[in-house]
mmCIF file of C-alpha atoms in Angstrom:
data_model
loop_
_atom_site.group_PDB
_atom_site.id
_atom_site.type_symbol
_atom_site.label_atom_id
_atom_site.label_comp_id
_atom_site.label_asym_id
_atom_site.label_seq_id
_atom_site.Cartn_x
_atom_site.Cartn_y
_atom_site.Cartn_z
ATOM 1 C CA MET A 1 0.051 -0.184 -0.114
ATOM 2 C CA PHE A 2 3.016 2.182 -0.116
ATOM 3 C CA GLY A 3 2.877 5.043 -2.671
ATOM 4 C CA LEU A 4 -0.711 3.136 -3.592
ATOM 5 C CA PHE A 5 -2.536 6.715 -3.657
ATOM 6 C CA LYS A 6 0.630 8.788 -4.784
ATOM 7 C CA PRO A 7 0.251 10.755 -8.251
ATOM 8 C CA ARG A 8 2.189 9.491 -10.875
ATOM 9 C CA PRO A 9 4.624 11.940 -12.437
ATOM 10 C CA ALA A 10 4.352 13.016 -15.971
ATOM 11 C CA PRO A 11 6.377 11.834 -18.480
ATOM 12 C CA GLU A 12 9.726 13.730 -19.650
ATOM 13 C CA GLY A 13 10.661 14.502 -22.354
ATOM 14 C CA PRO A 14 9.080 16.680 -25.493
ATOM 15 C CA VAL A 15 5.549 16.288 -26.714
ATOM 16 C CA GLU A 16 4.979 16.735 -30.374
ATOM 17 C CA PHE A 17 1.627 18.044 -31.833
ATOM 18 C CA ALA A 18 1.332 18.191 -35.661
ATOM 19 C CA ALA A 19 -1.534 19.690 -37.441
ATOM 20 C CA SER A 20 -2.347 20.817 -41.342
ATOM 21 C CA VAL A 21 -4.631 23.870 -42.695
ATOM 22 C CA GLU A 22 -5.371 24.260 -46.186
ATOM 23 C CA ILE A 23 -5.223 28.026 -46.970
ATOM 24 C CA ALA A 24 -6.334 29.843 -50.303
ATOM 25 C CA ARG A 25 -3.295 31.929 -50.640
ATOM 26 C CA PRO A 26 -0.413 30.836 -52.147
ATOM 27 C CA ALA A 27 2.716 29.397 -49.886
ATOM 28 C CA SER A 28 4.948 32.521 -50.368
ATOM 29 C CA GLU A 29 1.974 34.904 -48.946
ATOM 30 C CA VAL A 30 1.298 32.817 -46.136
ATOM 31 C CA TYR A 31 5.018 32.219 -45.581
ATOM 32 C CA ALA A 32 5.817 36.117 -44.693
ATOM 33 C CA LEU A 33 3.020 35.643 -41.908
ATOM 34 C CA ILE A 34 5.024 33.358 -39.884
ATOM 35 C CA ASP A 35 8.970 34.880 -40.765
ATOM 36 C CA TRP A 36 9.790 37.254 -38.163
ATOM 37 C CA ALA A 37 11.897 39.187 -39.971
ATOM 38 C CA ASP A 38 8.953 40.030 -42.410
ATOM 39 C CA PRO A 39 6.702 43.446 -42.054
ATOM 40 C CA ARG A 40 4.041 41.184 -43.138
ATOM 41 C CA ASN A 41 4.371 39.091 -40.057
ATOM 42 C CA ALA A 42 1.328 37.942 -38.694
ATOM 43 C CA LYS A 43 1.746 38.860 -35.031
ATOM 44 C CA ARG A 44 2.994 42.336 -35.737
ATOM 45 C CA ALA A 45 0.128 43.228 -38.036
ATOM 46 C CA THR A 46 -1.836 42.318 -35.102
ATOM 47 C CA GLY A 47 -0.516 44.776 -33.283
ATOM 48 C CA ASN A 48 2.442 42.862 -31.228
ATOM 49 C CA GLU A 49 5.766 44.245 -30.880
ATOM 50 C CA ILE A 50 8.387 42.153 -32.500
ATOM 51 C CA VAL A 51 12.435 43.016 -32.347
ATOM 52 C CA ARG A 52 15.281 41.616 -33.752
ATOM 53 C CA ILE A 53 18.149 41.503 -31.017
ATOM 54 C CA GLU A 54 21.452 42.771 -33.091
ATOM 55 C CA GLY A 55 24.524 40.519 -33.108
ATOM 56 C CA GLN A 56 22.203 37.053 -32.437
ATOM 57 C CA ASP A 57 21.274 35.449 -35.415
ATOM 58 C CA GLY A 58 18.076 34.880 -35.895
ATOM 59 C CA ARG A 59 16.761 35.859 -32.792
ATOM 60 C CA PHE A 60 13.729 37.751 -32.136
ATOM 61 C CA ASP A 61 11.999 39.224 -29.052
ATOM 62 C CA MET A 62 7.607 39.457 -29.291
ATOM 63 C CA ALA A 63 6.025 41.816 -26.683
ATOM 64 C CA MET A 64 1.871 41.427 -26.627
ATOM 65 C CA PRO A 65 0.207 44.425 -25.296
ATOM 66 C CA PHE A 66 -2.328 42.118 -23.393
ATOM 67 C CA LEU A 67 0.489 40.173 -21.568
ATOM 68 C CA PRO A 68 2.870 42.941 -20.779
ATOM 69 C CA ASP A 69 4.815 41.025 -18.553
ATOM 70 C CA LEU A 70 5.750 38.243 -20.567
ATOM 71 C CA THR A 71 8.652 38.571 -23.164
ATOM 72 C CA PHE A 72 8.611 35.873 -26.047
ATOM 73 C CA GLU A 73 12.146 34.930 -27.309
ATOM 74 C CA PHE A 74 12.351 33.326 -30.640
ATOM 75 C CA ILE A 75 15.481 31.745 -32.296
ATOM 76 C CA VAL A 76 14.994 30.370 -35.904
ATOM 77 C CA THR A 77 16.560 27.574 -36.515
ATOM 78 C CA GLU A 78 15.555 26.753 -40.416
ATOM 79 C CA ALA A 79 14.339 29.212 -42.700
ATOM 80 C CA VAL A 80 13.905 27.782 -47.032
ATOM 81 C CA PRO A 81 11.772 30.670 -48.200
ATOM 82 C CA HIS A 82 8.355 29.602 -49.347
ATOM 83 C CA SER A 83 8.854 26.461 -47.747
ATOM 84 C CA ILE A 84 9.935 25.924 -44.445
ATOM 85 C CA TYR A 85 10.289 28.084 -41.534
ATOM 86 C CA ALA A 86 11.021 26.829 -37.401
ATOM 87 C CA PHE A 87 11.992 28.431 -34.343
ATOM 88 C CA GLY A 88 12.052 27.436 -31.069
ATOM 89 C CA CYS A 89 10.732 29.773 -28.432
ATOM 90 C CA VAL A 90 11.071 30.578 -24.373
ATOM 91 C CA ILE A 91 8.514 32.783 -22.563
ATOM 92 C CA ARG A 92 10.307 35.062 -20.270
ATOM 93 C CA PRO A 93 9.710 35.350 -16.939
ATOM 94 C CA GLY A 94 8.065 31.748 -17.346
ATOM 95 C CA SER A 95 4.463 30.813 -18.164
ATOM 96 C CA GLY A 96 2.526 27.892 -16.912
ATOM 97 C CA ALA A 97 4.049 24.390 -17.281
ATOM 98 C CA MET A 98 5.815 24.620 -20.572
ATOM 99 C CA ALA A 99 9.524 25.438 -19.860
ATOM 100 C CA HIS A 100 9.937 25.780 -24.284
ATOM 101 C CA SER A 101 8.844 25.096 -27.400
ATOM 102 C CA HIS A 102 10.153 24.675 -31.300
ATOM 103 C CA GLU A 103 7.674 25.004 -34.036
ATOM 104 C CA ARG A 104 8.205 23.978 -37.839
ATOM 105 C CA TYR A 105 5.958 24.736 -40.588
ATOM 106 C CA GLU A 106 6.451 23.529 -43.889
ATOM 107 C CA PHE A 107 4.323 25.119 -46.570
ATOM 108 C CA GLU A 108 3.080 23.206 -49.827
ATOM 109 C CA ASP A 109 1.700 25.123 -52.741
ATOM 110 C CA LEU A 110 -1.457 23.327 -54.158
ATOM 111 C CA GLY A 111 -1.966 25.428 -57.436
ATOM 112 C CA ASP A 112 -4.942 28.021 -57.659
ATOM 113 C CA ASN A 113 -3.445 30.257 -55.239
ATOM 114 C CA ARG A 114 -3.654 27.696 -52.836
ATOM 115 C CA CYS A 115 -1.271 25.853 -50.365
ATOM 116 C CA ARG A 116 -1.467 23.511 -47.385
ATOM 117 C CA VAL A 117 0.471 24.407 -43.951
ATOM 118 C CA ASP A 118 1.948 21.324 -41.792
ATOM 119 C CA LEU A 119 2.402 22.834 -38.224
ATOM 120 C CA LEU A 120 4.898 20.236 -36.223
ATOM 121 C CA THR A 121 5.321 21.808 -32.543
ATOM 122 C CA LYS A 122 6.901 20.131 -29.838
ATOM 123 C CA ALA A 123 6.698 21.450 -26.110
ATOM 124 C CA SER A 124 8.640 20.152 -22.887
ATOM 125 C CA PHE A 125 7.087 21.221 -19.752
ATOM 126 C CA VAL A 126 8.555 21.703 -16.227
ATOM 127 C CA GLU A 127 9.476 19.139 -14.315
ATOM 128 C CA GLY A 128 7.552 17.909 -11.161
ATOM 129 C CA LEU A 129 3.924 17.466 -13.161
ATOM 130 C CA SER A 130 1.354 15.249 -11.896
ATOM 131 C CA MET A 131 -0.173 13.109 -14.736
ATOM 132 C CA ARG A 132 -3.284 15.271 -14.030
ATOM 133 C CA GLU A 133 -1.225 18.304 -14.660
ATOM 134 C CA PHE A 134 0.313 17.021 -17.929
ATOM 135 C CA SER A 135 -2.885 16.281 -19.307
ATOM 136 C CA GLU A 136 -4.456 19.019 -19.061
ATOM 137 C CA GLU A 137 -1.049 20.730 -20.527
ATOM 138 C CA ILE A 138 -1.593 18.404 -23.611
ATOM 139 C CA ALA A 139 -5.177 19.314 -23.747
ATOM 140 C CA THR A 140 -4.230 23.403 -23.860
ATOM 141 C CA MET A 141 -1.123 22.724 -26.295
ATOM 142 C CA SER A 142 -3.857 20.903 -28.699
ATOM 143 C CA ALA A 143 -5.960 23.518 -28.788
ATOM 144 C CA ALA A 144 -3.417 26.425 -28.758
ATOM 145 C CA VAL A 145 -1.676 24.448 -32.348
ATOM 146 C CA GLN A 146 -5.477 24.264 -33.887
ATOM 147 C CA SER A 147 -6.202 27.747 -32.953
ATOM 148 C CA ALA A 148 -2.469 29.090 -34.138
ATOM 149 C CA LEU A 149 -2.942 27.775 -37.655
ATOM 150 C CA GLN A 150 -6.746 28.926 -37.771
ATOM 151 C CA LYS A 151 -5.633 32.382 -36.956
ATOM 152 C CA LEU A 152 -3.093 31.973 -39.475
ATOM 153 C CA LYS A 153 -5.931 31.004 -42.068
ATOM 154 C CA LEU A 154 -7.985 33.759 -40.942
ATOM 155 C CA GLN A 155 -5.407 36.369 -41.451
ATOM 156 C CA ALA A 156 -4.029 34.962 -44.959
ATOM 157 C CA GLU A 157 -7.424 34.908 -46.215
ATOM 158 C CA HIS A 158 -9.479 37.776 -44.785
ATOM 159 C CA GLY A 159 -6.389 40.186 -43.404
ATOM 160 C CA ALA A 160 -5.052 41.363 -39.933
ATOM 161 C CA ASP A 161 -8.302 42.950 -38.683
ATOM 162 C CA VAL A 162 -9.949 39.796 -38.413
ATOM 163 C CA ALA A 163 -7.168 38.424 -36.947
ATOM 164 C CA LYS A 164 -6.674 40.829 -34.644
ATOM 165 C CA ALA A 165 -10.216 40.717 -33.585
ATOM 166 C CA LEU A 166 -9.919 36.950 -32.802
ATOM 167 C CA GLU A 167 -6.801 37.072 -31.034
ATOM 168 C CA GLU A 168 -8.090 39.862 -28.558
ATOM 169 C CA ASN A 169 -11.201 37.661 -27.909
ATOM 170 C CA THR A 170 -9.426 33.891 -27.444
ATOM 171 C CA VAL A 171 -7.034 33.117 -24.771
ATOM 172 C CA LEU A 172 -5.046 30.312 -26.953
#
């Protein structure tokens, strides 16, 4: 009976989340919405501040007006124009149970000004989570990955104003 009712610890290591969406725009236009260096970046267009960190190749910080105490630190790990864009993210000073994440977007033109975007997100969580807490984080991340692609689709097809209105009214 020793430890019979002790909470089980969460598994260690990153957890992968994958999702895809078809967007009625060419890959070159959608890629620009993800690229931190592009002035058309989706987060920039919805009112967030993105700053390139000088002297650190591929490093960008983002500040969100509705989360003023947090800084999102991005490091680009792969960039093949109109094809692949990947980056790691750490939130400072920390938020919730996520330690860091890595997002990899793949873009495929489908013709007729359409493309498919595949997103693979790997999330690593802080140590010491119970299985219940871990399960809650998995559910939150699953919803966040789907939400990210839906916001991308809305912004690509309908513009930044629609995406900003959605972002202001959702938590994910």
